[in-house]
Coordinates of C-alpha atoms and ligand atoms in Angstrom, one line a residue:
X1 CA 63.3 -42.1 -22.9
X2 CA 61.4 -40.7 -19.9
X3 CA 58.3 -40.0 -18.9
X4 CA 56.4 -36.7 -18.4
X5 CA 54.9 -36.4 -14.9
X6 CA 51.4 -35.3 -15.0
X7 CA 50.1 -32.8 -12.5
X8 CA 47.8 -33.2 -9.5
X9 CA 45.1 -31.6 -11.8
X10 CA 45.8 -34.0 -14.4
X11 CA 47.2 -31.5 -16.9
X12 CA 50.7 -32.6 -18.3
X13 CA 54.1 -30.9 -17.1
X14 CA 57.3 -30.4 -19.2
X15 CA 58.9 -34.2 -19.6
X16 CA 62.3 -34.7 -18.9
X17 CA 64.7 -35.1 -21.7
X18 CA 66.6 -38.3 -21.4
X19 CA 70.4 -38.9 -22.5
X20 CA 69.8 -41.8 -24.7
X21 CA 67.0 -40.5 -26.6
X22 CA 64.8 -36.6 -27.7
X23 CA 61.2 -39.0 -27.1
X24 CA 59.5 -37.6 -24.5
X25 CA 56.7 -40.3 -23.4
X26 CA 53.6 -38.9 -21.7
X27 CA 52.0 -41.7 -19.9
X28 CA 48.2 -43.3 -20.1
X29 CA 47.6 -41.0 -17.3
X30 CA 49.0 -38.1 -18.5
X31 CA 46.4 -37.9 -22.1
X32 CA 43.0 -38.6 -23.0
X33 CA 43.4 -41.0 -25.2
X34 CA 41.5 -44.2 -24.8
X35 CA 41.7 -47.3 -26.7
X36 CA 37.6 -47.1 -26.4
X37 CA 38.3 -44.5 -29.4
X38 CA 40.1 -46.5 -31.5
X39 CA 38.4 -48.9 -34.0
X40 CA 38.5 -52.6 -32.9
X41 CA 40.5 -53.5 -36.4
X42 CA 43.4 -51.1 -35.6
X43 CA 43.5 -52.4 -32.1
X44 CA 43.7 -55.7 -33.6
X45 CA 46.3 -54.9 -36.0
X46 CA 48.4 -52.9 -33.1
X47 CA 47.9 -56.5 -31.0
X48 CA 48.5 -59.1 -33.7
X49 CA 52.1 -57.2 -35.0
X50 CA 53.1 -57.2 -31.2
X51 CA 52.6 -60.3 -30.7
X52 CA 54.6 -61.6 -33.7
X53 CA 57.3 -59.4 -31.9
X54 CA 57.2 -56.5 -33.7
X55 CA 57.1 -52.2 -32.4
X56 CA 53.5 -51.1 -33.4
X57 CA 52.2 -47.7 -32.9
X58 CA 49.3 -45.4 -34.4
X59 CA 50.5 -42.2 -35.7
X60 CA 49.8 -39.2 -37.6
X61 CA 46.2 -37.6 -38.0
X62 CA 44.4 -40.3 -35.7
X63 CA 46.9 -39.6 -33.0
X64 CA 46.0 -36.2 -33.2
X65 CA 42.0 -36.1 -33.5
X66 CA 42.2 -38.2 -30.8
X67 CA 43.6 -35.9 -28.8
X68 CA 41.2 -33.5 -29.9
X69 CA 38.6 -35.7 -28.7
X70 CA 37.5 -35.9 -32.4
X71 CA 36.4 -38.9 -34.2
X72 CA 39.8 -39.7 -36.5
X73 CA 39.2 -40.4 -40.3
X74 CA 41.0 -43.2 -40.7
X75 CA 43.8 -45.1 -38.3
X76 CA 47.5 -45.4 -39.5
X77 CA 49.6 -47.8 -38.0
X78 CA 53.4 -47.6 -37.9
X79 CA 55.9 -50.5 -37.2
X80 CA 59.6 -51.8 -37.5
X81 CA 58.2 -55.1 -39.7
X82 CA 58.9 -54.8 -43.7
X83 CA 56.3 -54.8 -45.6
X84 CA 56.6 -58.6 -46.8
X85 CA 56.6 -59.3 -42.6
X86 CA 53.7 -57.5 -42.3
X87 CA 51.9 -59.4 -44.9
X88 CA 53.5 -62.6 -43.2
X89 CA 51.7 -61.7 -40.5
X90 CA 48.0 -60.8 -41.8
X91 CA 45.8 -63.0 -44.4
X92 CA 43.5 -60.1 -45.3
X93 CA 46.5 -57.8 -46.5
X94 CA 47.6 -56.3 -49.7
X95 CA 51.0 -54.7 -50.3
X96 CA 50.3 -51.3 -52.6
X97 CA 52.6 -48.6 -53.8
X98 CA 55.7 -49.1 -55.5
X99 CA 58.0 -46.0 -55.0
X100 CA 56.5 -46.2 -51.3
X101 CA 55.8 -49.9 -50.0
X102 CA 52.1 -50.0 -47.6
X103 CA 50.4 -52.6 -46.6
X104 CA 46.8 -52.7 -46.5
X105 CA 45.1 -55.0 -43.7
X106 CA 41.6 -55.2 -44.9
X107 CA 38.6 -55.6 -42.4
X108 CA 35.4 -55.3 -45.0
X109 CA 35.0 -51.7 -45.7
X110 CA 37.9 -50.7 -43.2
X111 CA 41.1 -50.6 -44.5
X112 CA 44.1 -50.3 -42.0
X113 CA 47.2 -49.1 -43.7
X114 CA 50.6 -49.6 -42.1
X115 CA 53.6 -48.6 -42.7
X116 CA 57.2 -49.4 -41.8
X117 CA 59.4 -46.7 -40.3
X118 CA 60.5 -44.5 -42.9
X119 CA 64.0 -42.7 -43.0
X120 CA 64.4 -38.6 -44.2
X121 CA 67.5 -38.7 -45.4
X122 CA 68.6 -41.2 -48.1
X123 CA 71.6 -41.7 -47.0
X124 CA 70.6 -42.7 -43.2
X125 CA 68.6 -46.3 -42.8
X126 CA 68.6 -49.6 -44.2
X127 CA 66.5 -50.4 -47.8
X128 CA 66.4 -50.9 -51.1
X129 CA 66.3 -48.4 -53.6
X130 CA 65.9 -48.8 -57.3
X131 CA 66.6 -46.5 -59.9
X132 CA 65.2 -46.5 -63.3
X133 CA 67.9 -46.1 -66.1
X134 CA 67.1 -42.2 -66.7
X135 CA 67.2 -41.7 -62.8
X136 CA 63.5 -41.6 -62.1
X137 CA 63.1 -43.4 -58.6
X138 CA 61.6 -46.8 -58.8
X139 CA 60.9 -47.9 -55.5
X140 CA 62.6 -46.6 -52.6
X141 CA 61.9 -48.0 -49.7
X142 CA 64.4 -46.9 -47.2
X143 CA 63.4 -48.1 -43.6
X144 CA 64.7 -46.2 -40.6
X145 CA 63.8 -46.3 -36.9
X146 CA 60.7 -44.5 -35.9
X147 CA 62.8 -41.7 -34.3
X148 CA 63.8 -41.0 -38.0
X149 CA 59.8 -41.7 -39.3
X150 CA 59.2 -38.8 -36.7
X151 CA 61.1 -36.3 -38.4
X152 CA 60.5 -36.6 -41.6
X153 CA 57.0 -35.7 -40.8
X154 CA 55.6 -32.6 -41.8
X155 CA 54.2 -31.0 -38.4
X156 CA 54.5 -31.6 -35.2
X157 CA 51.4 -32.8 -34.0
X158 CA 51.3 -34.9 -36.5
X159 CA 54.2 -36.8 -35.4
X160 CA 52.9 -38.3 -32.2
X161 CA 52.8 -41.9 -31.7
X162 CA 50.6 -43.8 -29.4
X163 CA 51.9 -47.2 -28.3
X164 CA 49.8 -50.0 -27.7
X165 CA 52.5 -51.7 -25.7
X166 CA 52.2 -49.4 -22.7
X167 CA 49.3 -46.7 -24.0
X168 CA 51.5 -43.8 -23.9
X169 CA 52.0 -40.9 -26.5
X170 CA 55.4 -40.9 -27.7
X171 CA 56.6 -37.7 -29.1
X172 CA 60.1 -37.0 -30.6
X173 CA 59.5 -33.2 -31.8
X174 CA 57.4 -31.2 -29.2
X175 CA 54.0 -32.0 -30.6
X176 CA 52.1 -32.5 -27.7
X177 CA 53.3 -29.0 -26.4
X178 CA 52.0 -27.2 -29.4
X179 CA 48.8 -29.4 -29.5
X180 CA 48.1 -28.5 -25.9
X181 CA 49.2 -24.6 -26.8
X182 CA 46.9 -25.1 -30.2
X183 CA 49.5 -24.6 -32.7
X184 CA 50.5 -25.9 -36.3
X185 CA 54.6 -25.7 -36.4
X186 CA 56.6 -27.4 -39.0
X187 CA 59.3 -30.2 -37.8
X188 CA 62.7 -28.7 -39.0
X189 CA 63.4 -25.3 -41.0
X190 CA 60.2 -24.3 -42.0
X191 CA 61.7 -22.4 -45.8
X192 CA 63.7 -26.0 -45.7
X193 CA 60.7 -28.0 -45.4
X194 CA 58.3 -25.8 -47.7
X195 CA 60.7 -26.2 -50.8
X196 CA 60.8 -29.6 -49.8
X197 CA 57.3 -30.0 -50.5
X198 CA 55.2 -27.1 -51.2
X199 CA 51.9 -28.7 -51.1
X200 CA 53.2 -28.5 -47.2
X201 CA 51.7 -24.7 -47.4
X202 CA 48.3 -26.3 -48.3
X203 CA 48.4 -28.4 -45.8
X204 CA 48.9 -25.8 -43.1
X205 CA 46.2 -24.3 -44.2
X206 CA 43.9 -26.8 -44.4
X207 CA 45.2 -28.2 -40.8
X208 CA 45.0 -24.8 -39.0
X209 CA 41.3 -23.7 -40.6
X210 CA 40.3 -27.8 -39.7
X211 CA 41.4 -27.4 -36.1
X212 CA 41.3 -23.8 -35.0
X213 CA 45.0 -24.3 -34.9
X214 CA 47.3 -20.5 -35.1
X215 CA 49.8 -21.3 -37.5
X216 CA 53.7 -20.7 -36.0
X217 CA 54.9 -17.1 -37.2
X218 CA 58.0 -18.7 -38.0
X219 CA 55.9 -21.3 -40.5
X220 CA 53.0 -18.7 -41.5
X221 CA 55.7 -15.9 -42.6
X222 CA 57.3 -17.9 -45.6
X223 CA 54.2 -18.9 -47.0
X224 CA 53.4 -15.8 -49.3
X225 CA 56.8 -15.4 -51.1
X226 CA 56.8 -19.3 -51.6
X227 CA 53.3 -19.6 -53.0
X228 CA 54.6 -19.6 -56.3
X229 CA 56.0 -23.4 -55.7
X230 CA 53.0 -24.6 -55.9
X231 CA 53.7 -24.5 -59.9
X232 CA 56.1 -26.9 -59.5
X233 CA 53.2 -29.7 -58.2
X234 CA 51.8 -32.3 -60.6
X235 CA 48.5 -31.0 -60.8
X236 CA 46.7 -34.2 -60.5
X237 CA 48.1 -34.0 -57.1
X238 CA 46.9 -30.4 -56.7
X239 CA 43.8 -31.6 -57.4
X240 CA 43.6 -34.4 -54.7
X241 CA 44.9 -31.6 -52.0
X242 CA 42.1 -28.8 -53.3
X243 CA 39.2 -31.2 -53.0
X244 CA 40.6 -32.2 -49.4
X245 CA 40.8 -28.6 -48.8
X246 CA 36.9 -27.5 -50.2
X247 CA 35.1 -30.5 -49.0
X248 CA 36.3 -30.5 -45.6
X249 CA 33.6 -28.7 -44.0
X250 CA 35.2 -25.4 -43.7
X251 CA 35.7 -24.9 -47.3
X252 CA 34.3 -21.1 -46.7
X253 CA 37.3 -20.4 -43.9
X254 CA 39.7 -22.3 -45.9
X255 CA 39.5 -19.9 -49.1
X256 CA 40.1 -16.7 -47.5
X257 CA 42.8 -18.1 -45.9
X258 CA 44.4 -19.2 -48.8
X259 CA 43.7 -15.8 -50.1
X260 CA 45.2 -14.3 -47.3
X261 CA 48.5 -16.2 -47.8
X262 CA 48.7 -15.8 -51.5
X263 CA 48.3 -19.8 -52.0
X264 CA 44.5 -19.3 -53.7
X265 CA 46.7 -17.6 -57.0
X266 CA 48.9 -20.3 -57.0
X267 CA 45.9 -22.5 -57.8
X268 CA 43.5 -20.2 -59.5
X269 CA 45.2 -17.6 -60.9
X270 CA 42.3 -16.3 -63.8
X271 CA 39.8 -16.6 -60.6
X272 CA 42.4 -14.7 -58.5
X273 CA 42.8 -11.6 -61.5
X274 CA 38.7 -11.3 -61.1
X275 CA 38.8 -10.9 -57.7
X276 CA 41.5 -8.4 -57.0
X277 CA 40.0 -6.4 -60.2
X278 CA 36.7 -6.3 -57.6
X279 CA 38.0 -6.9 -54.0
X280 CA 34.2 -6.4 -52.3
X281 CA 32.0 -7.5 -55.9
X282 CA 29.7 -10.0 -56.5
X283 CA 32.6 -12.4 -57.3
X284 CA 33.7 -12.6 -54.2
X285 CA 29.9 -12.8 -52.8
X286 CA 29.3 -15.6 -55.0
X287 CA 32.3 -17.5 -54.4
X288 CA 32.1 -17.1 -50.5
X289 CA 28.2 -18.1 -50.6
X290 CA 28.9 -21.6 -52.9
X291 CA 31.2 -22.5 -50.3
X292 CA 29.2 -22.0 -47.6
X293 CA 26.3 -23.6 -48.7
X294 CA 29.1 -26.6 -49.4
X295 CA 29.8 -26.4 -45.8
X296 CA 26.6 -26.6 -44.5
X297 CA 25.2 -29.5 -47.0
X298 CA 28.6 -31.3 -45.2
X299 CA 27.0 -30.9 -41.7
X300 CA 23.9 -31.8 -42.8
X301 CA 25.8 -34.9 -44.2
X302 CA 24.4 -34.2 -47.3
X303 CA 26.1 -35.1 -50.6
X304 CA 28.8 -32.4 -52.7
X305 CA 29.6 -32.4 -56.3
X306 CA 33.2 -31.1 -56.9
X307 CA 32.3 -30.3 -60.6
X308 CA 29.7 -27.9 -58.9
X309 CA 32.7 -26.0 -56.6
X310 CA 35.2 -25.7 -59.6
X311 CA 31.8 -24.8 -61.8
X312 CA 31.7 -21.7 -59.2
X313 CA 35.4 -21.2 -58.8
X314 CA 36.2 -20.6 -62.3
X315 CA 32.8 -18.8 -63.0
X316 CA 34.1 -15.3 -62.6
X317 CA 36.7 -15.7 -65.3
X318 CA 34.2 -17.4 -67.9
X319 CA 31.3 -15.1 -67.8
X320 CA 33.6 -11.5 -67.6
X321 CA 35.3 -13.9 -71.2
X322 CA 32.6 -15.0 -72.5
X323 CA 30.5 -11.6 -72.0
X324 CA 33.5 -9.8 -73.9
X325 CA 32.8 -12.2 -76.7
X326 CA 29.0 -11.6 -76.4
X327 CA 29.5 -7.4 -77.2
X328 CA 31.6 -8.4 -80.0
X329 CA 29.1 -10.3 -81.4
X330 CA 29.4 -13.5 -80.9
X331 CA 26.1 -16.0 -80.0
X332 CA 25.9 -16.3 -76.1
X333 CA 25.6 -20.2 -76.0
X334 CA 28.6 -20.4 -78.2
X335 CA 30.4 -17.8 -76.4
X336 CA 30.5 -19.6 -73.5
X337 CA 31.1 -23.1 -74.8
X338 CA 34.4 -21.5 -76.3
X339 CA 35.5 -19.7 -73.7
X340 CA 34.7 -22.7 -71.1
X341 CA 36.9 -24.5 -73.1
X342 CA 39.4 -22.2 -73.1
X343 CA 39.7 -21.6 -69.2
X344 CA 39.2 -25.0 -68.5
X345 CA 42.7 -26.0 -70.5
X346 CA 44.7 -23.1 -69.1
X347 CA 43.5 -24.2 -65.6
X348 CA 44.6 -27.7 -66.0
X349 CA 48.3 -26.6 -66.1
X350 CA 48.0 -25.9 -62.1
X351 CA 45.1 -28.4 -61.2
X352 CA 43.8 -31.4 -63.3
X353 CA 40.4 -31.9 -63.8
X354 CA 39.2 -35.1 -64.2
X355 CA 36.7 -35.7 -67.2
X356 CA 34.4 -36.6 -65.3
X357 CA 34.6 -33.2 -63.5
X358 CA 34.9 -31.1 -66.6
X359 CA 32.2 -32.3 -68.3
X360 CA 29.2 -31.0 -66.0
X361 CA 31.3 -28.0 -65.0
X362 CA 30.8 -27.1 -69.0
X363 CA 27.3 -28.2 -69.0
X364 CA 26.4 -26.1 -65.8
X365 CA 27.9 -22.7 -67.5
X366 CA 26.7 -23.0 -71.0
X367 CA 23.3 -24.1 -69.8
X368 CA 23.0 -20.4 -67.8
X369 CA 22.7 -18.1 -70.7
X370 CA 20.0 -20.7 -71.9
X371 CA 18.2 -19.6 -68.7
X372 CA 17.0 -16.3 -70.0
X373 CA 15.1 -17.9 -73.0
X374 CA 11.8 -18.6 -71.3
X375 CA 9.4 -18.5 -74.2
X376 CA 7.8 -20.8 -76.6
X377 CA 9.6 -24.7 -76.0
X378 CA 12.7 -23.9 -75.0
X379 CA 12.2 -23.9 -71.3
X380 CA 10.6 -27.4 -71.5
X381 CA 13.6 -28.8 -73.1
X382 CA 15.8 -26.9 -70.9
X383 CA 13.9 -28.6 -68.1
X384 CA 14.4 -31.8 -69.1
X385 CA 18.1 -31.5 -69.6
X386 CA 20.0 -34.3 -67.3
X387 CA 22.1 -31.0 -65.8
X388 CA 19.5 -28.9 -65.1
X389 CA 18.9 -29.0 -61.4
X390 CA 22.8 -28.4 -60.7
X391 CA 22.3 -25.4 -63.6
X392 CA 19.7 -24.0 -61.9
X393 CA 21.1 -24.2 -58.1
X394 CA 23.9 -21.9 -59.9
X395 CA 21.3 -19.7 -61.6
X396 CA 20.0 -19.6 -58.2
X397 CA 23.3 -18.7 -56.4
X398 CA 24.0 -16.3 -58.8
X399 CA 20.7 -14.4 -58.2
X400 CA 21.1 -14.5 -54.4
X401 CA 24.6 -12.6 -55.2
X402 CA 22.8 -9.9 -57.3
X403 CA 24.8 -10.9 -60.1
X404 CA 21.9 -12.4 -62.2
X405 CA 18.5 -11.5 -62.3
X406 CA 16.3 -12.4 -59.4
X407 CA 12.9 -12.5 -61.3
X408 CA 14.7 -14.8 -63.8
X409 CA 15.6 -17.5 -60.8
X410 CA 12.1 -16.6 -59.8
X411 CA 10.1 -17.7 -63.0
X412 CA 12.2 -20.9 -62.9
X413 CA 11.6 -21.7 -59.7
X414 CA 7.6 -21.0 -60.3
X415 CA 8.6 -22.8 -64.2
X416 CA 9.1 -25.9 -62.3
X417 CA 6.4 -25.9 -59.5
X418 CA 3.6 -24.9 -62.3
X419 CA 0.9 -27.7 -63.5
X420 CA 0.9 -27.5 -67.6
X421 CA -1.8 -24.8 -67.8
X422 CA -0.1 -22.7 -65.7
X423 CA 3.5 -23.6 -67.3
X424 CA 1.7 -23.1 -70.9
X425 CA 0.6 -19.9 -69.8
X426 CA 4.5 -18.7 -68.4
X427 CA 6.0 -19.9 -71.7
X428 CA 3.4 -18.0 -74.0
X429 CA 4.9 -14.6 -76.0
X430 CA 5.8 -12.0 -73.2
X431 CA 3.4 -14.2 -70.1
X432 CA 4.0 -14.5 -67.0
X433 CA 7.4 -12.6 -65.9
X434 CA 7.8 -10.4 -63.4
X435 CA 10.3 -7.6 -63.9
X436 CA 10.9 -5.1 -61.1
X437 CA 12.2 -1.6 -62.1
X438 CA 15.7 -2.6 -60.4
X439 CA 15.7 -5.9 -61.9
X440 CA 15.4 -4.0 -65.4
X441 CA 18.3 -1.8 -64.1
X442 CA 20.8 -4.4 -62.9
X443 CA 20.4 -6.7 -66.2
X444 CA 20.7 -3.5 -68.6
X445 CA 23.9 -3.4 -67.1
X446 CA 24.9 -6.3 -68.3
X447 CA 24.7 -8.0 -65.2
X448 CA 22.9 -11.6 -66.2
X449 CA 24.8 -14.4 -67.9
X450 CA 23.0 -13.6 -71.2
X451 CA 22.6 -10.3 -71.5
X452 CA 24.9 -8.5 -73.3
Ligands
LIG1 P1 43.7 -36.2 -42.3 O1 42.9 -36.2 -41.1 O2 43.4 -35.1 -43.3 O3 43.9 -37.5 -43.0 P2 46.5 -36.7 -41.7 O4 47.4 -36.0 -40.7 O5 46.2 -38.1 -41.4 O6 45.2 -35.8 -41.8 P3 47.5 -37.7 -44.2 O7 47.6 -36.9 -45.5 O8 46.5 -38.8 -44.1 O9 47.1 -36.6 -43.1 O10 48.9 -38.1 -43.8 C1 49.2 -38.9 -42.7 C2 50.5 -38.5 -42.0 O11 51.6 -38.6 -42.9 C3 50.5 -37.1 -41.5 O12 49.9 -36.9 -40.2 C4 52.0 -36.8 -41.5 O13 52.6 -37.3 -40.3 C5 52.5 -37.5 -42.7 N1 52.5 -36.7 -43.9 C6 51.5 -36.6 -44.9 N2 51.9 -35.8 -45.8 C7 53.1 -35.3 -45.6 C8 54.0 -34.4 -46.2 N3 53.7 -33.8 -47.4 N4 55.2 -34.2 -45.7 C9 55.5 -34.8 -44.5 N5 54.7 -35.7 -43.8 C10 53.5 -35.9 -44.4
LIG2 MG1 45.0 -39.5 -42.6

């Protein structure tokens, strides 16, 4: 190993390979790094492994926010100890996982997970693994040295380490040149690494939109033509990777660059069809709008329903079915019960959707043609259904796109303001809607949720 030298105006130079090792080690004076950034637990956990005479690094995302000078999610700690050492060494620890062994040092709410130095290549590194007796893997825990931890890692500035011993960065694949130069590069063959594991492609995504990083040409070319992996995924894990990706605060960015690399098919392909069929519409207003407004209630740490965001990503698909129904004759609140239904379990081959997501998601679109029935009681009992005010932020999205009627999102918004003379009055035959002449238009072109 051997260190980088930095520069009279503290900016780092090219390290030195050494002979006996690839690690380039840029020194405490040679990053920004301070252990004033880290949380006191994972300093504690770094400190306490050392002591009991074990390698312990951070690694991975914190490493890099860090860097950054951005506030890490979470702090991942690497060493050489097994798992059953590590637990010998902490009280307040749980061992989890059984294909991949972790162990969890608790510190009241925080969690620090660690991890022992895992090997790429099955064949390379010292472990166990068990196989079940049809093949599946059991556990397999093979441990390697962190050299070997660093390349199986997906990018490469996510494989830095920082080591508590001497408070350098300790990098094995060129990360810290590509995080200074701002760029997302895969470790390894980037086609290699894709097929590998193509949720890899989301990740670059989500990575390069999260930190204004220019994915490598060599990484960003493959991505189209190997979209169509993404099939291959469980999709309860495609759904833990799309939530990552639309509730991290640049959910609006995030989309058209999946789009962009063909990815947002993989996962949406009935959304997808709409759009292309209308590549400047209101779909694609709509869509972009719900995720910005996502975006900013994130900043304004306010909270986000995924049930809403999937409501409005499969929206396009169930109104354009459902209003096809509707000409044909069918009842509108029926029509779209059915054909949420229907979407819903072809969209669950690519992405599960929890019950408890699929639920309100049904609720919010068969409640919209129920919107445009605003005389007599029904708007009272509409108004006291539990999903109303997510039903109605829709109704109200869906106006601002031009895609439903504005006076309709109008008289709610007066509905609900009104004392119960004034609400009497709005709900009496024919009272208290205002239609403008384009309003009329747009809806007699079938433009509203109900109308048909
Ligand atoms: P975030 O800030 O979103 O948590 P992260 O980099 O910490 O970003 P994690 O999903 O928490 O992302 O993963 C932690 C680390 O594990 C990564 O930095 C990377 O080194 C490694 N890793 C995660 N997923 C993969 C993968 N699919 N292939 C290879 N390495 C991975
Ligand atoms: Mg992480």
């Amino acid at each position: 190993m051997s260190a980088a030298r930095p520069s009279e105006r503290g900016e780092v130079l090219p390290p030195v390979r050494s002979a006996d090792s690839s690690a380039r080690i840029y020194p405490r004076s040679a990053h920004n790094i301070s252990r004033a950034q880290i949380s006191d637990n994972a300093l504690k956990v770094l400190y306490r492994l050392r002591k009991a005479g074990f390698q312990a690094y951070l690694v991975g995302g914190c490493v890099r926010d860090l860097l950054l000078g951005r506030e890490p999610k979470d702090f991942d700690v690497v060493t050489d100890a097994h798992p059953e050492q590590v637990r010998g060494v902490f009280r307040n620890c749980r061992l989890i996982g059984r294909r991949f062994r972790l162990a969890h040092v608790h510190f009241g709410q925080e969690i620090i997970e660690v991890a022992t130095f895992r090997a790429l290549n099955h064949e390379e590194g010292e472990g166990e693994r068990v196989l079940e007796r049809d093949g599946r893997i059991l556990r397999d825990n093979v441990y390697g040295s962190i050299e070997e931890d660093a390349w199986r890692r997906d990018f490469t500035v996510n494989a830095l380490y920082y080591d508590i011993n001497d408070f350098s960065v300790v990098d094995y694949v060129g990360g810290m040149q590509d995080h200074q130069a701002s760029v997302l590069r895969l470790i390894g063959d980037p086609d290699r690494r894709y097929r590998e594991d193509p949720v890899r492609m989301l990740r670059a995504v989500r990575f390069a939109v999260k930190l204004g990083f220019t994915i490598h040409p060599s990484c960003a070319e493959p991505i189209p033509k190997l979209a169509y992996l993404l099939n291959s995924i469980p999709p309860a894990r495609l759904y833990e990777e799309v939530v990552k990706l639309l509730m991290s605060g640049y959910a609006a960015q995030t989309f058209e660059q999946l789009r962009h690399y063909r990815l947002f098919g993989a996962l949406f392909p009935e959304t997808e069809a709409c759009l292309a069929r209308e590549p400047e519409g209101f779909p694609l207003t709509f869509l972009a709008k719900a995720l910005e407004r996502t975006d900013d209630r994130i900043q304004e740490d306010k909270s986000v329903a995924p049930f809403f965001l999937f409501a409005a990503l499969l929206w396009e698909p169930v109104r354009t079915q459902a209003q096809e129904r509707i000409r044909s004759g069918d009842n509108d609140v029926f029509a779209y019960q059915e054909v949420a239904a229907e979407v819903i379990s072809r969209q669950v081959r690519y992405i599960a959707i929890p019950r408890t997501i699929g639920q309100p998601m049904r609720e919010i679109w068969a409640l919209q043609p129920r919107f445009e029935r605003i005389k007599g009681v029904r708007p009272y009992r509409l108004l006291g259904h539990p999903r109303f005010r997510a039903a109605y932020d829709f109704l109200v999205l869906r106006a601002e796109t031009g895609e439903a009627d504005p006076d309709l999102a109008d008289w709610w918004t007066r509905f609900q303001r009104a004392d119960d003379a004034e609400q009497k009055a709005m709900t009496r035959e024919g009272g208290g809607r205002r239609r403008s002449g384009r309003a009329r238009r747009r809806r007699k072109g079938g433009a509203s949720a109900g109308s048909a």
